[in-house]
Amino acid sequence: MSRLKPGQTFSFVPDETGQPLTATVKRLGARIDEGSQTLLLIASLPKAEGLLGGMSGTAHFAEFK
């Protein structure tokens, strides 16, 4: 978690469109959920054709490959 920081960019690929978008980390949750091993991450995305609230997808962080 210490490697994720506000202002960091990453690639987000919505499941519905398959088109990669550059997103920016805005805020991080305070802790990792032990059961699901997830962390709340709030990010901003550019306006994009076909992108709607509630869509899910995959985040790719180049720094962690």
JSON list of C-alpha atoms in Angstrom, two decimals:
[
{"chain": "A", "resi": 1, "resn": "MET", "atom": "CA", "xyz": [0.00, 0.00, 0.00]},
{"chain": "A", "resi": 2, "resn": "SER", "atom": "CA", "xyz": [2.92, 2.35, 0.61]},
{"chain": "A", "resi": 3, "resn": "ARG", "atom": "CA", "xyz": [3.70, 2.29, -3.13]},
{"chain": "A", "resi": 4, "resn": "LEU", "atom": "CA", "xyz": [0.27, 3.70, -4.08]},
{"chain": "A", "resi": 5, "resn": "LYS", "atom": "CA", "xyz": [0.00, 7.47, -3.78]},
{"chain": "A", "resi": 6, "resn": "PRO", "atom": "CA", "xyz": [-2.46, 10.22, -4.74]},
{"chain": "A", "resi": 7, "resn": "GLY", "atom": "CA", "xyz": [-1.45, 11.73, -8.08]},
{"chain": "A", "resi": 8, "resn": "GLN", "atom": "CA", "xyz": [-0.13, 8.43, -9.43]},
{"chain": "A", "resi": 9, "resn": "THR", "atom": "CA", "xyz": [-1.44, 7.46, -12.87]},
{"chain": "A", "resi": 10, "resn": "PHE", "atom": "CA", "xyz": [-2.47, 4.00, -14.03]},
{"chain": "A", "resi": 11, "resn": "SER", "atom": "CA", "xyz": [-4.28, 2.32, -16.90]},
{"chain": "A", "resi": 12, "resn": "PHE", "atom": "CA", "xyz": [-7.94, 1.41, -16.35]},
{"chain": "A", "resi": 13, "resn": "VAL", "atom": "CA", "xyz": [-9.69, -0.91, -18.81]},
{"chain": "A", "resi": 14, "resn": "PRO", "atom": "CA", "xyz": [-13.50, -0.94, -18.44]},
{"chain": "A", "resi": 15, "resn": "ASP", "atom": "CA", "xyz": [-14.98, -4.42, -18.95]},
{"chain": "A", "resi": 16, "resn": "GLU", "atom": "CA", "xyz": [-17.74, -2.97, -21.11]},
{"chain": "A", "resi": 17, "resn": "THR", "atom": "CA", "xyz": [-15.55, -1.10, -23.63]},
{"chain": "A", "resi": 18, "resn": "GLY", "atom": "CA", "xyz": [-12.15, -2.80, -23.45]},
{"chain": "A", "resi": 19, "resn": "GLN", "atom": "CA", "xyz": [-10.54, 0.57, -24.24]},
{"chain": "A", "resi": 20, "resn": "PRO", "atom": "CA", "xyz": [-7.69, 1.52, -21.87]},
{"chain": "A", "resi": 21, "resn": "LEU", "atom": "CA", "xyz": [-7.95, 4.92, -20.18]},
{"chain": "A", "resi": 22, "resn": "THR", "atom": "CA", "xyz": [-5.40, 6.80, -18.10]},
{"chain": "A", "resi": 23, "resn": "ALA", "atom": "CA", "xyz": [-6.71, 7.31, -14.58]},
{"chain": "A", "resi": 24, "resn": "THR", "atom": "CA", "xyz": [-5.26, 9.30, -11.66]},
{"chain": "A", "resi": 25, "resn": "VAL", "atom": "CA", "xyz": [-5.35, 8.18, -8.02]},
{"chain": "A", "resi": 26, "resn": "LYS", "atom": "CA", "xyz": [-7.23, 10.76, -5.93]},
{"chain": "A", "resi": 27, "resn": "ARG", "atom": "CA", "xyz": [-7.62, 9.00, -2.55]},
{"chain": "A", "resi": 28, "resn": "LEU", "atom": "CA", "xyz": [-6.83, 5.68, -0.91]},
{"chain": "A", "resi": 29, "resn": "GLY", "atom": "CA", "xyz": [-8.75, 3.87, 1.80]},
{"chain": "A", "resi": 30, "resn": "ALA", "atom": "CA", "xyz": [-7.18, 3.69, 5.25]},
{"chain": "A", "resi": 31, "resn": "ARG", "atom": "CA", "xyz": [-6.75, -0.09, 5.34]},
{"chain": "A", "resi": 32, "resn": "ILE", "atom": "CA", "xyz": [-6.78, -3.31, 3.35]},
{"chain": "A", "resi": 33, "resn": "ASP", "atom": "CA", "xyz": [-9.81, -5.55, 3.89]},
{"chain": "A", "resi": 34, "resn": "GLU", "atom": "CA", "xyz": [-8.44, -8.80, 5.36]},
{"chain": "A", "resi": 35, "resn": "GLY", "atom": "CA", "xyz": [-11.18, -11.00, 3.94]},
{"chain": "A", "resi": 36, "resn": "SER", "atom": "CA", "xyz": [-11.15, -9.83, 0.34]},
{"chain": "A", "resi": 37, "resn": "GLN", "atom": "CA", "xyz": [-7.58, -8.44, 0.25]},
{"chain": "A", "resi": 38, "resn": "THR", "atom": "CA", "xyz": [-8.94, -5.26, -1.38]},
{"chain": "A", "resi": 39, "resn": "LEU", "atom": "CA", "xyz": [-8.28, -1.57, -0.88]},
{"chain": "A", "resi": 40, "resn": "LEU", "atom": "CA", "xyz": [-10.65, 1.30, -1.65]},
{"chain": "A", "resi": 41, "resn": "LEU", "atom": "CA", "xyz": [-9.08, 3.50, -4.33]},
{"chain": "A", "resi": 42, "resn": "ILE", "atom": "CA", "xyz": [-10.81, 6.64, -5.63]},
{"chain": "A", "resi": 43, "resn": "ALA", "atom": "CA", "xyz": [-9.58, 7.81, -9.03]},
{"chain": "A", "resi": 44, "resn": "SER", "atom": "CA", "xyz": [-10.51, 10.29, -11.72]},
{"chain": "A", "resi": 45, "resn": "LEU", "atom": "CA", "xyz": [-10.94, 9.40, -15.37]},
{"chain": "A", "resi": 46, "resn": "PRO", "atom": "CA", "xyz": [-11.15, 11.56, -18.48]},
{"chain": "A", "resi": 47, "resn": "LYS", "atom": "CA", "xyz": [-14.52, 11.97, -20.15]},
{"chain": "A", "resi": 48, "resn": "ALA", "atom": "CA", "xyz": [-14.81, 9.12, -22.61]},
{"chain": "A", "resi": 49, "resn": "GLU", "atom": "CA", "xyz": [-17.46, 7.96, -25.06]},
{"chain": "A", "resi": 50, "resn": "GLY", "atom": "CA", "xyz": [-19.50, 5.12, -23.58]},
{"chain": "A", "resi": 51, "resn": "LEU", "atom": "CA", "xyz": [-18.11, 5.47, -20.05]},
{"chain": "A", "resi": 52, "resn": "LEU", "atom": "CA", "xyz": [-20.87, 5.39, -17.41]},
{"chain": "A", "resi": 53, "resn": "GLY", "atom": "CA", "xyz": [-20.97, 5.38, -13.62]},
{"chain": "A", "resi": 54, "resn": "GLY", "atom": "CA", "xyz": [-21.06, 1.91, -12.09]},
{"chain": "A", "resi": 55, "resn": "MET", "atom": "CA", "xyz": [-18.93, 0.23, -14.75]},
{"chain": "A", "resi": 56, "resn": "SER", "atom": "CA", "xyz": [-16.23, -2.14, -13.55]},
{"chain": "A", "resi": 57, "resn": "GLY", "atom": "CA", "xyz": [-12.89, -3.04, -15.03]},
{"chain": "A", "resi": 58, "resn": "THR", "atom": "CA", "xyz": [-9.24, -3.77, -14.38]},
{"chain": "A", "resi": 59, "resn": "ALA", "atom": "CA", "xyz": [-6.53, -1.43, -13.16]},
{"chain": "A", "resi": 60, "resn": "HIS", "atom": "CA", "xyz": [-2.95, -1.87, -14.38]},
{"chain": "A", "resi": 61, "resn": "PHE", "atom": "CA", "xyz": [-0.09, -0.21, -12.48]},
{"chain": "A", "resi": 62, "resn": "ALA", "atom": "CA", "xyz": [3.11, -0.19, -14.57]},
{"chain": "A", "resi": 63, "resn": "GLU", "atom": "CA", "xyz": [5.23, 0.23, -11.42]},
{"chain": "A", "resi": 64, "resn": "PHE", "atom": "CA", "xyz": [4.15, -3.18, -10.10]},
{"chain": "A", "resi": 65, "resn": "LYS", "atom": "CA", "xyz": [4.88, -5.38, -13.13]}
]
